[in-house]
Coordinates of C-alpha atoms in Angstrom, one line a residue:
M1 CA 224.4 227.9 52.4
I2 CA 221.8 225.5 51.2
Q3 CA 220.6 226.2 47.5
Y4 CA 217.6 225.0 45.8
K5 CA 217.1 225.2 41.9
I6 CA 213.9 224.6 40.4
Q7 CA 213.4 223.9 36.5
C8 CA 210.3 222.6 34.6
K9 CA 211.5 221.2 31.2
N10 CA 208.3 220.1 30.1
P11 CA 205.3 221.4 31.9
V12 CA 202.6 219.1 30.8
S13 CA 204.3 216.1 32.2
Q14 CA 203.5 217.9 35.5
F15 CA 207.1 217.1 36.8
I16 CA 209.5 219.5 38.1
E17 CA 213.4 219.0 38.1
I18 CA 215.0 220.1 41.6
E19 CA 218.7 220.4 42.5
L20 CA 219.6 220.7 45.8
K21 CA 223.5 222.0 46.5
L22 CA 225.0 222.3 50.0
N23 CA 228.5 221.5 51.4
F24 CA 229.4 218.5 53.4
N25 CA 232.3 217.1 55.5
E26 CA 234.7 214.3 54.3
T27 CA 232.7 211.6 56.0
E28 CA 229.3 212.4 57.1
R29 CA 226.2 210.6 57.4
V30 CA 223.6 213.0 55.6
K31 CA 219.8 212.4 56.3
L32 CA 217.2 214.0 53.8
Q33 CA 213.9 214.3 55.6
L34 CA 210.9 215.1 53.2
P35 CA 208.0 216.3 55.4
A36 CA 205.0 213.7 55.9
W37 CA 202.3 216.6 56.6
R38 CA 202.1 220.3 56.2
A39 CA 201.0 223.2 58.4
G40 CA 197.3 223.7 59.0
R41 CA 196.6 220.3 57.8
Y42 CA 197.3 217.6 60.6
Q43 CA 197.0 214.5 58.4
L44 CA 199.9 212.7 56.7
A45 CA 200.2 213.4 53.1
N46 CA 203.3 211.4 52.3
Y47 CA 204.7 213.7 49.8
A48 CA 207.4 211.3 49.2
Q49 CA 205.3 209.3 46.9
N50 CA 205.7 212.2 44.5
I51 CA 209.3 211.7 44.2
R52 CA 211.3 210.0 41.5
S53 CA 215.0 209.7 40.0
L54 CA 216.5 210.8 43.3
S55 CA 220.5 210.8 42.9
V56 CA 223.1 212.2 45.0
L57 CA 226.5 213.6 43.2
D58 CA 229.9 214.9 44.4
S59 CA 231.9 217.5 43.4
L60 CA 233.6 215.5 40.7
G61 CA 230.0 214.3 39.4
N62 CA 230.3 211.0 40.9
S63 CA 227.0 209.3 42.2
L64 CA 226.8 208.2 45.6
L65 CA 224.8 205.3 47.0
V66 CA 221.8 206.5 48.4
E67 CA 219.7 204.5 50.8
K68 CA 216.1 205.2 51.7
T69 CA 215.8 204.4 55.6
S70 CA 212.0 205.3 56.1
K71 CA 209.1 206.1 53.6
D72 CA 210.3 209.5 53.4
C73 CA 214.0 209.8 54.5
W74 CA 217.1 209.4 52.2
E75 CA 220.6 208.6 53.7
F76 CA 224.3 208.5 52.3
N77 CA 227.7 208.9 53.3
S78 CA 229.7 211.8 52.2
N79 CA 233.1 210.7 50.6
Q80 CA 234.9 214.0 50.5
E81 CA 234.6 217.7 52.0
G82 CA 233.0 220.0 49.6
P83 CA 229.9 220.7 47.5
Y84 CA 227.2 218.0 46.8
R85 CA 224.4 218.2 44.4
I86 CA 221.2 216.2 45.2
C87 CA 219.1 215.8 42.0
Y88 CA 215.3 214.6 41.8
E89 CA 211.8 215.1 40.1
Y90 CA 208.7 215.8 42.1
F91 CA 205.4 215.3 40.4
C92 CA 202.9 218.5 40.8
G93 CA 199.5 217.1 39.9
K94 CA 197.3 218.3 42.9
M95 CA 195.4 221.5 42.8
D96 CA 194.2 222.9 46.0
A97 CA 195.8 225.3 48.5
G98 CA 198.5 223.1 50.2
S99 CA 199.7 221.1 47.2
S100 CA 201.7 221.7 43.9
W101 CA 200.6 221.9 40.2
V102 CA 202.1 222.4 36.9
D103 CA 200.8 222.8 33.8
D104 CA 200.9 224.9 30.5
E105 CA 200.2 227.8 32.2
Q106 CA 201.9 227.9 35.6
V107 CA 204.2 226.2 38.1
Y108 CA 202.9 226.3 41.5
L109 CA 204.6 225.1 44.6
N110 CA 204.0 224.6 48.3
L111 CA 207.5 224.1 49.3
V112 CA 206.6 221.7 51.9
N113 CA 205.6 219.1 49.5
C114 CA 209.0 219.0 47.9
C115 CA 211.9 220.3 49.7
F116 CA 213.9 218.4 52.2
D117 CA 214.9 219.4 55.9
V118 CA 218.7 218.2 55.6
V119 CA 218.8 217.0 59.3
G120 CA 221.5 219.0 61.4
K121 CA 221.2 222.0 59.2
S122 CA 217.5 223.1 59.5
E123 CA 219.0 226.6 60.7
E124 CA 221.0 227.3 57.8
E125 CA 219.7 229.8 55.3
V126 CA 218.5 228.7 52.1
E127 CA 218.1 230.3 48.8
V128 CA 215.4 229.3 46.1
I129 CA 216.4 229.9 42.5
L130 CA 213.5 229.5 39.7
D131 CA 215.0 228.6 36.5
L132 CA 211.7 229.2 34.5
P133 CA 212.0 231.5 31.8
Q134 CA 208.7 230.3 30.1
F135 CA 206.8 231.4 33.4
P136 CA 207.9 235.1 33.7
K137 CA 205.3 236.5 36.5
Q138 CA 206.8 235.0 39.7
I139 CA 206.2 235.6 43.3
S140 CA 206.9 234.1 46.7
T141 CA 205.9 234.2 50.4
L142 CA 209.6 233.6 50.7
I143 CA 211.7 236.7 51.1
P144 CA 213.0 238.6 48.0
I145 CA 216.6 238.6 47.1
F146 CA 216.8 239.3 43.2
D147 CA 214.6 238.4 40.0
S148 CA 213.7 234.7 40.6
V149 CA 215.7 234.5 43.6
W150 CA 214.2 234.1 47.3
K151 CA 215.7 233.1 50.7
A152 CA 214.5 231.7 53.8
N153 CA 216.0 231.8 56.9
G154 CA 215.6 228.4 57.9
F155 CA 213.9 225.1 56.9
Q156 CA 210.9 226.1 59.0
M157 CA 210.5 229.1 57.0
L158 CA 211.0 227.4 53.5
A159 CA 208.4 224.7 54.6
D160 CA 205.8 227.5 55.2
S161 CA 206.2 229.3 51.9
T162 CA 204.8 229.1 48.3
I163 CA 206.0 229.9 45.1
L164 CA 204.0 230.7 41.9
A165 CA 205.3 231.1 38.4
S166 CA 203.0 231.8 35.5
K167 CA 202.5 233.6 32.2
I168 CA 199.8 235.9 33.9
L169 CA 199.2 237.3 37.2
T170 CA 197.0 240.1 38.1
H171 CA 198.2 242.0 41.1
Y172 CA 197.1 244.8 43.5
S173 CA 198.3 246.0 46.8
Y174 CA 197.8 248.2 49.8
S175 CA 199.4 249.2 52.8
I176 CA 198.7 249.7 56.5
G177 CA 201.1 250.9 58.7
E178 CA 204.5 249.2 58.2
T179 CA 202.9 246.2 56.4
Q180 CA 202.7 245.9 52.5
F181 CA 199.8 243.8 51.4
H182 CA 199.9 242.0 48.0
I183 CA 196.7 240.5 46.2
W184 CA 198.1 238.3 43.5
I185 CA 195.3 236.5 41.3
H186 CA 195.9 233.8 38.7
G187 CA 192.8 232.9 36.7
E188 CA 189.9 234.8 35.0
I189 CA 188.2 237.6 37.2
H190 CA 184.5 238.2 37.0
F191 CA 184.3 241.0 39.8
D192 CA 184.6 244.4 40.5
Q193 CA 188.5 244.6 41.1
S194 CA 188.7 248.1 43.2
Q195 CA 185.7 246.9 45.4
F196 CA 187.4 243.6 45.7
S197 CA 190.8 245.5 47.0
D198 CA 188.7 248.0 48.9
H199 CA 187.0 244.8 51.0
F200 CA 190.5 243.4 51.8
E201 CA 192.1 246.9 53.1
V202 CA 189.1 247.4 55.4
F203 CA 189.1 243.9 57.4
S204 CA 193.0 244.2 57.2
S205 CA 192.7 247.2 58.6
K206 CA 190.5 246.2 61.5
L207 CA 192.2 243.0 62.7
I208 CA 195.6 245.1 62.9
Q209 CA 193.5 247.7 64.9
D210 CA 192.5 245.2 67.3
F211 CA 195.7 243.1 67.5
G212 CA 197.7 246.3 67.7
E213 CA 200.3 245.3 65.1
F214 CA 200.7 243.0 61.9
P215 CA 203.2 240.2 62.6
E216 CA 205.1 240.4 59.3
P217 CA 206.3 243.4 57.0
E218 CA 204.8 241.8 53.7
Y219 CA 202.1 239.5 53.3
H220 CA 200.5 238.0 50.2
F221 CA 197.2 236.6 49.4
I222 CA 197.7 234.4 46.4
F223 CA 194.5 233.2 44.6
Q224 CA 194.0 230.3 42.3
L225 CA 190.5 231.0 40.5
L226 CA 189.5 227.8 38.8
P227 CA 187.0 227.0 36.2
Y228 CA 185.3 224.1 38.3
P229 CA 184.0 224.1 41.7
H230 CA 186.7 224.1 44.7
F231 CA 186.9 225.9 47.8
H232 CA 190.4 225.8 50.1
G233 CA 192.5 228.2 52.0
V234 CA 195.9 227.5 53.7
E235 CA 197.6 229.7 56.1
H236 CA 201.4 230.8 55.8
R237 CA 203.2 233.2 58.2
R238 CA 203.8 235.6 55.0
G239 CA 200.5 234.9 52.8
T240 CA 198.1 232.8 52.2
V241 CA 197.2 230.5 49.2
I242 CA 193.1 230.5 48.4
T243 CA 192.1 228.0 45.7
F244 CA 188.0 229.0 44.3
G245 CA 186.0 228.0 41.7
P246 CA 184.2 228.3 39.4
A247 CA 185.9 231.7 38.8
E248 CA 182.9 233.1 36.9
S249 CA 180.6 232.4 40.0
L250 CA 182.3 235.3 42.0
S251 CA 179.9 237.8 40.1
E252 CA 177.2 236.4 42.3
P253 CA 177.4 238.1 45.9
E254 CA 176.9 234.9 47.9
Q255 CA 180.0 233.6 46.0
M256 CA 182.1 236.4 46.6
E257 CA 181.0 236.6 50.4
E258 CA 182.3 232.9 50.5
L259 CA 185.5 234.2 49.1
L260 CA 185.8 237.1 51.5
G261 CA 185.1 234.7 54.4
V262 CA 188.0 232.2 53.7
S263 CA 190.1 235.1 53.2
C264 CA 189.7 236.9 56.4
H265 CA 189.8 233.6 58.0
E266 CA 193.1 232.8 56.6
L267 CA 194.3 236.3 57.4
Y268 CA 193.6 235.9 61.1
H269 CA 195.9 232.8 61.0
A270 CA 198.9 235.1 60.8
W271 CA 198.2 235.6 64.2
N272 CA 196.6 232.7 65.1
V273 CA 198.4 229.5 64.3
C274 CA 201.4 231.1 62.4
R275 CA 202.7 232.7 65.4
I276 CA 200.1 232.1 68.7
R277 CA 200.9 228.4 68.4
P278 CA 200.6 225.2 71.0
K279 CA 203.8 224.1 72.3
E280 CA 203.5 220.6 70.7
L281 CA 203.4 222.4 67.0
L282 CA 206.5 224.8 67.9
P283 CA 208.5 224.1 65.9
Y284 CA 206.9 221.8 63.6
D285 CA 208.3 218.4 63.3
F286 CA 207.0 217.6 59.8
S287 CA 208.5 214.0 59.9
K288 CA 205.8 212.4 61.9
E289 CA 202.3 213.0 63.7
T290 CA 202.4 215.6 66.2
Y291 CA 199.1 215.5 68.2
T292 CA 197.4 218.5 69.7
K293 CA 194.1 219.1 71.5
A294 CA 194.0 222.7 70.8
G295 CA 191.5 222.6 67.9
L296 CA 189.2 225.1 69.7
L297 CA 191.8 227.8 69.4
L298 CA 193.4 226.7 66.2
E299 CA 190.3 226.5 63.9
G300 CA 187.5 227.0 66.2
V301 CA 188.3 230.7 67.0
T302 CA 189.6 231.4 63.8
T303 CA 186.5 230.4 62.1
Y304 CA 184.3 232.6 64.4
M305 CA 186.7 235.5 64.1
G306 CA 187.0 235.2 60.4
D307 CA 183.5 235.9 59.9
L308 CA 182.9 238.2 62.9
Y309 CA 185.6 240.3 61.6
L310 CA 184.0 241.1 58.3
L311 CA 181.1 242.1 60.4
K312 CA 183.1 244.3 62.8
S313 CA 184.7 246.1 59.4
G314 CA 181.3 246.6 57.5
V315 CA 182.3 244.1 54.6
Y316 CA 179.2 242.3 56.0
D317 CA 175.9 243.8 57.2
L318 CA 174.1 242.1 60.1
P319 CA 171.7 239.9 57.7
T320 CA 174.6 238.6 55.6
Y321 CA 176.7 237.7 58.9
F322 CA 173.5 236.1 59.9
K323 CA 173.3 234.1 56.9
H324 CA 176.8 232.6 57.3
L325 CA 176.3 232.0 60.8
E326 CA 173.2 230.0 60.1
K327 CA 175.4 227.7 57.8
V328 CA 177.5 226.8 60.7
L329 CA 174.6 226.2 62.9
A330 CA 172.8 224.2 60.1
R331 CA 175.9 222.0 60.0
E332 CA 176.4 221.5 63.8
S333 CA 172.8 220.6 64.6
A334 CA 172.7 217.7 62.0
S335 CA 175.8 216.4 63.8
F336 CA 175.7 214.2 67.3
G337 CA 179.4 214.1 67.6
W338 CA 179.5 215.7 70.5
Q339 CA 177.9 213.1 72.3
N340 CA 181.0 210.7 71.7
H341 CA 184.1 213.0 71.4
T342 CA 184.9 216.5 73.2
I343 CA 186.5 219.0 71.0
A344 CA 189.9 218.3 72.6
Q345 CA 189.5 214.5 71.5
S346 CA 188.5 215.3 68.0
S347 CA 191.6 217.5 67.7
F348 CA 193.7 214.8 68.8
D349 CA 192.0 212.6 66.2
L350 CA 192.7 214.9 63.3
W351 CA 195.4 212.7 62.2
L352 CA 192.9 209.4 62.2
D353 CA 190.1 211.1 60.5
G354 CA 189.6 214.6 61.1
Y355 CA 189.1 215.9 57.6
V356 CA 186.5 213.0 56.2
A357 CA 183.0 212.4 57.5
G358 CA 184.1 209.1 59.2
I359 CA 181.9 206.8 61.0
P360 CA 178.5 208.4 61.8
D361 CA 178.7 211.1 64.7
R362 CA 182.1 209.7 66.2
K363 CA 183.5 213.4 66.6
V364 CA 182.9 217.1 66.5
N365 CA 183.8 219.0 63.5
I366 CA 186.8 221.8 65.3
Y367 CA 186.0 224.4 62.7
T368 CA 182.4 224.7 63.0
H369 CA 181.9 223.2 66.5
G370 CA 184.7 225.4 67.9
A371 CA 183.4 228.6 66.3
L372 CA 180.1 228.1 68.1
L373 CA 182.0 227.4 71.4
A374 CA 184.0 230.7 70.9
L375 CA 180.9 232.8 70.2
C376 CA 179.6 231.7 73.5
I377 CA 183.1 232.5 75.2
D378 CA 182.9 235.8 73.5
V379 CA 179.0 236.7 74.8
F380 CA 180.4 235.5 78.2
L381 CA 183.3 238.0 78.0
L382 CA 181.2 240.6 76.3
K383 CA 178.7 240.5 79.6
N384 CA 182.0 240.9 81.8
E385 CA 183.4 244.1 80.1
H386 CA 185.7 242.1 77.9
S387 CA 185.9 240.3 74.8
A388 CA 187.4 237.3 72.6
G389 CA 189.1 239.8 70.6
L390 CA 191.0 241.1 73.6
I391 CA 191.8 237.8 74.9
M392 CA 193.2 237.0 71.6
K393 CA 195.2 240.3 71.6
E394 CA 196.7 239.0 75.0
M395 CA 197.5 235.6 73.6
W396 CA 199.5 237.6 70.9
K397 CA 201.6 239.4 73.3
R398 CA 202.0 236.4 75.8
F399 CA 202.6 233.9 73.2
G400 CA 202.6 234.8 69.6
K401 CA 204.8 238.0 69.6
P402 CA 207.7 236.4 71.4
F403 CA 207.2 232.9 69.6
E404 CA 206.5 230.8 72.7
G405 CA 204.2 228.1 72.4
Y406 CA 200.9 227.7 74.8
N407 CA 199.0 225.0 76.2
M408 CA 195.3 225.0 76.2
E409 CA 195.2 225.6 80.3
D410 CA 197.0 229.1 79.2
F411 CA 193.9 229.9 77.0
E412 CA 191.5 228.8 79.7
N413 CA 192.9 230.3 82.6
L414 CA 193.2 233.7 80.6
V415 CA 189.5 233.6 80.0
L416 CA 188.8 232.6 83.6
E417 CA 191.0 235.4 85.0
K418 CA 188.3 237.9 83.6
F419 CA 185.7 236.9 86.2
L420 CA 185.3 237.7 89.7
D421 CA 182.6 234.9 90.1
K422 CA 184.2 232.2 87.8
T423 CA 181.1 229.7 88.6
E424 CA 179.1 230.0 85.4
I425 CA 182.3 230.1 82.9
H426 CA 184.0 227.3 84.6
A427 CA 180.7 225.3 84.3
F428 CA 181.0 226.2 80.5
F429 CA 184.2 224.8 80.2
L430 CA 183.5 221.7 82.2
D431 CA 180.1 221.0 80.2
F432 CA 180.9 221.8 76.7
V433 CA 184.8 222.2 76.0
H434 CA 185.7 219.1 78.4
G435 CA 182.2 217.6 78.6
K436 CA 179.8 216.4 76.2
E437 CA 176.7 218.1 76.8
N438 CA 174.6 219.7 74.4
L439 CA 175.3 222.9 73.3
F440 CA 172.8 224.4 71.5
P441 CA 170.2 225.2 74.5
F442 CA 172.9 227.0 76.0
L443 CA 173.9 228.9 72.8
K444 CA 170.4 229.9 72.4
S445 CA 170.2 231.7 75.8
Q446 CA 173.9 233.1 75.1
L447 CA 172.7 234.6 71.9
S448 CA 169.4 236.0 73.5
S449 CA 171.3 237.7 76.1
I450 CA 172.9 240.0 73.3
G451 CA 169.5 240.5 71.4
I452 CA 169.8 237.8 68.9
D453 CA 167.0 235.2 68.4
M454 CA 167.4 231.7 67.3
K455 CA 164.3 230.2 66.1
E456 CA 163.3 226.7 64.6
T457 CA 161.3 226.4 61.5
L458 CA 160.4 223.4 59.3
T459 CA 160.5 223.0 55.6
E460 CA 158.2 220.8 53.6
D461 CA 160.6 217.6 53.9
G462 CA 158.3 215.3 56.1
L463 CA 160.6 212.6 56.2
L464 CA 163.3 214.7 57.4
H465 CA 161.1 216.4 60.3
Q466 CA 158.7 213.9 60.9
F467 CA 160.6 210.9 61.1
G468 CA 164.2 212.1 61.4
I469 CA 165.3 210.7 58.0
R470 CA 167.5 212.7 55.8
T471 CA 167.8 211.5 52.0
N472 CA 169.4 212.5 48.6
A473 CA 167.3 213.5 45.7
E474 CA 167.3 209.8 44.8
G475 CA 165.5 208.8 48.1
V476 CA 169.2 207.4 49.4
I477 CA 169.2 207.8 53.1
L478 CA 172.1 210.0 54.2
Q479 CA 171.5 210.2 57.8
L480 CA 169.1 209.1 60.4
H481 CA 168.2 211.3 63.9
P482 CA 169.6 208.9 66.8
E483 CA 166.7 209.5 68.8
S484 CA 164.1 208.7 66.1
K485 CA 162.2 205.4 65.7
A486 CA 163.6 205.2 62.1
Y487 CA 167.0 204.9 63.5
F488 CA 166.1 201.2 64.5
S489 CA 164.5 200.2 61.8
L490 CA 166.1 201.9 58.8
M491 CA 170.0 201.9 57.4
R492 CA 172.1 204.6 55.8
N493 CA 172.0 203.6 52.2
D494 CA 168.7 202.3 52.0
Q495 CA 166.8 203.7 49.2
I496 CA 163.3 204.9 49.7
L497 CA 161.0 204.0 46.7
N498 CA 157.6 205.3 48.0
W499 CA 158.0 208.7 49.4
T500 CA 158.1 212.1 47.7
N501 CA 159.5 214.3 50.8
E502 CA 156.2 216.1 51.2
K503 CA 154.4 216.3 54.5
S504 CA 152.5 213.2 55.2
S505 CA 148.8 212.7 56.4
N506 CA 148.1 212.4 60.2
S507 CA 148.1 208.5 60.0
A508 CA 149.5 206.9 63.1
E509 CA 151.8 204.6 61.0
V510 CA 153.2 204.7 57.6
K511 CA 154.7 202.0 55.5
I512 CA 157.8 202.7 53.4
Q513 CA 159.0 200.5 50.7
I514 CA 162.9 200.3 50.5
K515 CA 165.6 198.8 48.7
R516 CA 168.7 197.6 51.0
N517 CA 171.5 196.1 49.1
G518 CA 169.2 194.8 46.2
R519 CA 166.5 193.4 48.8
A520 CA 163.0 195.0 48.6
L521 CA 161.8 195.4 52.0
E522 CA 158.8 197.3 53.5
I523 CA 159.2 199.0 56.9
S524 CA 156.5 200.5 59.3
L525 CA 157.1 203.7 61.1
A526 CA 155.2 204.6 64.1
E527 CA 154.2 208.5 64.6
E528 CA 156.9 210.5 66.4
K529 CA 155.8 212.9 69.1
R530 CA 158.4 215.3 68.5
C531 CA 160.1 216.9 65.4
F532 CA 163.6 216.3 63.9
F533 CA 166.5 218.8 62.4
P534 CA 164.5 222.0 62.5
V535 CA 166.2 224.9 60.5
L536 CA 167.6 227.3 62.8
N537 CA 167.2 231.2 61.8
L538 CA 168.4 234.1 63.5
S539 CA 167.2 237.5 63.6
M540 CA 167.9 240.5 65.8
R541 CA 165.5 241.3 68.5
A542 CA 166.4 244.6 69.9
I543 CA 169.9 246.2 69.8
N544 CA 171.6 246.9 73.0
P545 CA 174.8 248.1 74.5
L546 CA 176.2 244.2 74.3
T547 CA 175.3 243.9 70.7
E548 CA 177.0 247.4 69.7
K549 CA 180.1 246.3 71.6
W550 CA 179.9 242.6 70.0
K551 CA 179.9 244.3 66.3
A552 CA 182.3 247.2 67.0

């Protein structure tokens, strides 16, 4: 058995001490591969930069020569048969849902950050021991054995697990069928705890009802409620970590809705991604980039379904659901990346710049753009006596439950086979999933078919709507509509000096004074014949059988 022992002698240093014990043969070349990325974030993180003072000791306490053969791989030769100890320190100085943090209040670890894949021993059982007496409240998404001792059935499970040891933790639990759910909260609580737990039980129950079963016997929601603004969630097979702040803002309904939204999103991942996974990610190879074009399914479907199941379960009413869908619409209507990259191309490029804004309009956001594509697919299916929920249940049975990887063609074919006349749905995939057509006119017609109107309104921001110029409060240009005349005269980061963001007069031309990299310029802009960046609002025109089926 492989054994990890974790200590923290000086929490305010933010270093933990890790001792890895395992046996080797007399002459064996040992490779210790630290992950370079983690599940749910297809971007190199290079966790090796947080390791120091690594040493290898044989059973007699002799130190062995260790050679670093890549940025995150260490190698050594065993000199005798028996037990060895690999000792090192790991710096835990980043608080988010996928990283690690240590201070005087807690030791919080995502084990993918700091645990080695011992090449050739990836399938061996792993035991994790916490020697943290100063932090007595201890939980993990690993399998519990004794107090402060957990196990993983191999490295893949170890790398998909979290540990939290703290002085104080708030805990509640609920059961649905054979699954025990736990809610753990580190931080201040500024909300009705009973109502909070009830919401979780309701949306969990609805998801399990529609999938038919839950993948695991135990599941942990682990919350880091922080005193400063933060928002992040990461999925694991046996739980999720969610960071949110400021904690006191959760007394406000809108902020609680955001927390419920990310919670339902991450729970949906327990089926989709944690088990329903593309072939190229099964198993995860954490040593290098692993490219996938499955962003539509990985995050687009999950984003759509996460919010939809809050509506289906009654946690959100329809106006609340529309409010959050309007946020997705606002983000997507301000982006023109669809003109240059399909969602598959954008998914492939996650490793390049998928989690930052990048250059203007190069790619689509797989979460929000994918969610709107998933909505359209769902409406298609609803009109054909089916639904996206039923498709995902079939994906679970075919690929998730047996834990066999899928290709994106498998998902597309599963949708297509529900239609006798495949002309329209096939054209949709060609135009909007594999192609670069503008989704919004089609989305508007799809929503209308289930009784939902999408209407355009304008604010008092004349620069934005009349000229296609988006600025911040200081007049610095953040975005220019690519079809506006301003796009050919102004630059991002120009500062407009003489505009108040109110509607202008009806003059045929306006003169704008700007500062560009220290230079003062005057730019003339001709009157536009159209409006830019309208605000999109949703309303229910009429309830019909399709609407009821969609919400059910």
